[in-house]
Coordinates of C-alpha atoms in Angstrom, one line a residue:
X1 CA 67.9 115.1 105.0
X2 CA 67.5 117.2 101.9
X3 CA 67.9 114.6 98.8
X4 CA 67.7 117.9 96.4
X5 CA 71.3 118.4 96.1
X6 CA 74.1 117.9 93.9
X7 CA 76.5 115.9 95.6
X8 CA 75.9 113.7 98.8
X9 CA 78.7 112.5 100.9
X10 CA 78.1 109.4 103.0
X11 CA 81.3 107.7 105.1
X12 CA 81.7 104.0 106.8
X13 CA 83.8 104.6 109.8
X14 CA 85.9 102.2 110.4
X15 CA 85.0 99.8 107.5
X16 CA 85.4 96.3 107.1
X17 CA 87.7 94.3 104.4
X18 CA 85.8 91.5 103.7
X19 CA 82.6 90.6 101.9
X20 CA 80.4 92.7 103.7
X21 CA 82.8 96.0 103.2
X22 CA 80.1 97.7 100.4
X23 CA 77.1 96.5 102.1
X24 CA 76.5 99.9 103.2
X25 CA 77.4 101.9 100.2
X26 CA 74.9 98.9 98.4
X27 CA 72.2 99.7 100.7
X28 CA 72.5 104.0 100.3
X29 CA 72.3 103.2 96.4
X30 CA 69.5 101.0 96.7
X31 CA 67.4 104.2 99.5
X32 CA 68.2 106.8 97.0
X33 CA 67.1 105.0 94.1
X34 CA 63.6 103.7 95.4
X35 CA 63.0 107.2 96.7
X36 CA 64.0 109.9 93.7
X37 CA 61.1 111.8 92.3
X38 CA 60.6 112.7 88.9
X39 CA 62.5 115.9 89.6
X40 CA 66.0 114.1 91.1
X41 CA 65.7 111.4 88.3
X42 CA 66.2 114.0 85.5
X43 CA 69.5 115.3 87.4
X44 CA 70.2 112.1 90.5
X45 CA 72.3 113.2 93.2
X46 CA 75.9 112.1 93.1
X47 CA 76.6 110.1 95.5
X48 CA 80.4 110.2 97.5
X49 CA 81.6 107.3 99.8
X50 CA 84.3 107.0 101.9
X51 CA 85.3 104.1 102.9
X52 CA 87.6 104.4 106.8
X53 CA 90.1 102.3 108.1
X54 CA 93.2 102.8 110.0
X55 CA 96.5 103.3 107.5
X56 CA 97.7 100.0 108.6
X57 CA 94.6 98.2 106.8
X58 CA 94.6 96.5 103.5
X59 CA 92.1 97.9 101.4
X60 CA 93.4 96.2 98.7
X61 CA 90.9 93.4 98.5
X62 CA 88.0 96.4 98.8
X63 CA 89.8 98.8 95.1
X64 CA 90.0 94.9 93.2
X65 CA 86.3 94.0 94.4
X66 CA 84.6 97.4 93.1
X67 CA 84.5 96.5 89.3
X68 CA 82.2 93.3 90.5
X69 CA 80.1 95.1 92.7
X70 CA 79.4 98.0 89.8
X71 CA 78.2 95.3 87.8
X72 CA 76.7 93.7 90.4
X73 CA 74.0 96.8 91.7
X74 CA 73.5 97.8 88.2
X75 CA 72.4 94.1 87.3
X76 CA 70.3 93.9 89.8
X77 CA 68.7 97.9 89.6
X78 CA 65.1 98.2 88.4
X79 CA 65.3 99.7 85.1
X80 CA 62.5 102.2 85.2
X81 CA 64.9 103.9 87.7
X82 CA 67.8 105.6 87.2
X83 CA 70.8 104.1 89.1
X84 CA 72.1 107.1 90.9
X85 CA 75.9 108.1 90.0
X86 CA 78.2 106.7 93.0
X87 CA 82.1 107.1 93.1
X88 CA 83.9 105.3 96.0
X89 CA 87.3 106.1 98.0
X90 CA 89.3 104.8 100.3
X91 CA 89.9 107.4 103.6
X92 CA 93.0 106.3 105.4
X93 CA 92.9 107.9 109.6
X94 CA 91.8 107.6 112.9
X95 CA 88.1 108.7 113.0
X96 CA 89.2 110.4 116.6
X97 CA 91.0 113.0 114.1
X98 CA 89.3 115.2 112.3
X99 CA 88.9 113.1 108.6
X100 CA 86.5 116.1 106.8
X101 CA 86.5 119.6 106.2
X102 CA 84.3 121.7 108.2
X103 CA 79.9 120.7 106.8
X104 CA 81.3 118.5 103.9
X105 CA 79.8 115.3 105.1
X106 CA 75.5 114.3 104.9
X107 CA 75.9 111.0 106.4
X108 CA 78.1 109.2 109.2
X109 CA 78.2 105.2 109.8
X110 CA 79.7 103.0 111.6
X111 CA 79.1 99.4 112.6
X112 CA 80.6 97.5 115.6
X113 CA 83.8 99.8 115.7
X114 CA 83.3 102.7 118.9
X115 CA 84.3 99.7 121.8
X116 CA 87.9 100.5 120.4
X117 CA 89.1 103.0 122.5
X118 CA 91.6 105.9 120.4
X119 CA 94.7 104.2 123.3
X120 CA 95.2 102.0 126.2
X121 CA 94.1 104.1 129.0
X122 CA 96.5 105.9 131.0
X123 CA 97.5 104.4 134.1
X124 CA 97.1 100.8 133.3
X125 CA 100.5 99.9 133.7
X126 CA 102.0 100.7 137.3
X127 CA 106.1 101.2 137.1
X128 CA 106.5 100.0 133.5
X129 CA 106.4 95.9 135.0
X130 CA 103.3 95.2 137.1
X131 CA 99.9 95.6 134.9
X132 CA 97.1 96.3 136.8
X133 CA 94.8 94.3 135.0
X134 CA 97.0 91.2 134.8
X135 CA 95.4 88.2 132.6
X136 CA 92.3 89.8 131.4
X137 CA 91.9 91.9 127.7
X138 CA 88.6 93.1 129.0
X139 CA 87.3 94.3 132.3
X140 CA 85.9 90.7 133.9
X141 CA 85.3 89.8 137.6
X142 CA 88.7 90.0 138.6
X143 CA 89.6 93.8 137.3
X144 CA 90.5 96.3 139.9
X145 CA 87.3 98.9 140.5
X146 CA 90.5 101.6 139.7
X147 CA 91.3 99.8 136.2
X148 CA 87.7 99.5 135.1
X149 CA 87.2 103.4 136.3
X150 CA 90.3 104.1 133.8
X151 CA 88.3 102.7 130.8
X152 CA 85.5 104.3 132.0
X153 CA 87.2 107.9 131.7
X154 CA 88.5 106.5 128.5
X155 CA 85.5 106.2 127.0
X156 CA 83.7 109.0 127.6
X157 CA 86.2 111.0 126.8
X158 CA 86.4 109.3 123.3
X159 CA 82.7 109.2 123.1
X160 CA 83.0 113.2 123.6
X161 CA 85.5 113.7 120.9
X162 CA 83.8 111.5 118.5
X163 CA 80.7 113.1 118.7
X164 CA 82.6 116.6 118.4
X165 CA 84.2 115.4 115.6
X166 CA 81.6 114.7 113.7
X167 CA 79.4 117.1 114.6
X168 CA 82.1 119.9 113.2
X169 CA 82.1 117.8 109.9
X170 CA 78.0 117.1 109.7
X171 CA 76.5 119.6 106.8
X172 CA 72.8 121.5 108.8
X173 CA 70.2 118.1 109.2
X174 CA 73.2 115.3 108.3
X175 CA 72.7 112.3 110.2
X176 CA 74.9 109.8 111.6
X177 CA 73.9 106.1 111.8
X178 CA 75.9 104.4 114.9
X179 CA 75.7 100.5 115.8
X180 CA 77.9 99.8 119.2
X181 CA 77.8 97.0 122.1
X182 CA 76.4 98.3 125.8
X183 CA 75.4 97.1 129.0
X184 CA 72.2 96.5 129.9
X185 CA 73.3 97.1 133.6
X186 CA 75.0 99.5 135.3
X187 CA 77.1 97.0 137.1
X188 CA 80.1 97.3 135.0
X189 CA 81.2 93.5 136.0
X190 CA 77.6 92.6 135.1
X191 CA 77.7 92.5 131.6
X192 CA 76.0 88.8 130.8
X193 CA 76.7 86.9 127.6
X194 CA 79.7 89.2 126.6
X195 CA 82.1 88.6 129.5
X196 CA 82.0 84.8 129.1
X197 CA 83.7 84.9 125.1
X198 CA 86.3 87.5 126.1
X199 CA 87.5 85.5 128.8
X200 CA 87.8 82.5 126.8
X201 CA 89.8 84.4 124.7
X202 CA 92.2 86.4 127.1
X203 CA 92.7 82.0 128.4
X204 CA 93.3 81.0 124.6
X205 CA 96.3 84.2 124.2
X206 CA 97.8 83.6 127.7
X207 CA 98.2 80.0 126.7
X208 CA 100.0 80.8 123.4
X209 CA 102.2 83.0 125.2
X210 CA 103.1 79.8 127.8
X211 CA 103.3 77.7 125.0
X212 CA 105.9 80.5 122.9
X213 CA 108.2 80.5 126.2
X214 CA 108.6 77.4 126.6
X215 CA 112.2 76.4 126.0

């Protein structure tokens, strides 16, 4: 990636609001200024970031925390190294919409967010009443091979228009940075340490649920 340039645009997809929220934006500062040259620290790139969420999330508690984070990097900057200009935004959407305008973005991240699918996979429920995969909020040993071949389709077809996506808003050499859970086999009710929490989870919510209809 070309660090000769004006402006650089870098985006968290799908952001956090807690205290790990700027860790990214930290880290980008910190690259950029252990790298410059002589040339880039008489004019530094300007560094954009947007930070993604959905509409419905606060990012209340990220706007009031940015003050204390400025000071914060600039404390802790080496001072025979210019701290390179940063300006940070919130970007409300979906990132399986287009967010950008076409080459506008250098670099794409995203941590622990592509397991959410864009919707609930067509198909799931049978007649509006029954649903096919009845107690479980993931696909576990008792999932119907059809329902877990729904999420399949689901996915990939997400996967696709992510990639798409991004790949329309990605400037020539941009770079994306993607951290997701797989499977290590291809056995889709094989999937070791993770299906053991999720069931104790899908238990916990179905006995809330018992415990809200009681009369």
């Amino acid at each position: 990636m070309d660090l000769h340039q004006p402006v650089m645009t870098a985006v968290d997809l799908g952001c956090s609001s807690g205290k790990n929220t700027l860790f990214f934006v930290s880290k980008v500062i910190k690259v950029l200024g252990h790298d410059s040259d002589e040339k880039s620290r008489c004019n530094p790139v300007e560094l954009q970031f947007f930070l993604n969420g959905l509409p419905g999330n606060n990012f209340n508690h990220v706007f009031r925390s940015l003050e204390r984070f400025k000071e914060s990097i600039t404390a802790r900057h080496k001072e025979n190294t210019p701290l390179p200009p940063f300006y940070i935004a919130g970007l409300p959407g979906s990132y399986y919409t287009r967010l950008f305008p076409r080459q506008s973005c250098h670099l794409f991240h995203s941590s622990f967010c592509l397991h959410w699918r864009s919707r609930v996979p067509a198909g799931l429920e049978e007649g509006g009443r029954e649903y096919l995969n009845e107690g479980n909020i993931y696909i576990a040993k008792t999932t119907p091979a059809g329902v877990a071949e729904l999420y399949q389709r689901q996915f990939q077809n997400d996967m696709l228009l992510f990639l798409k996506l991004r790949y329309e808003e990605l400037v020539l050499g941009g770079q994306m940075v993607l951290t997701f859970l797989g499977r290590k086999y291809e056995d889709i009710y094989n999937n070791g340490y993770l299906n053991h929490p999720w069931g104790l989870l899908a238990r916990s919510l179905q006995s809330l649920v018992e415990d809200v209809r009681k009369p």
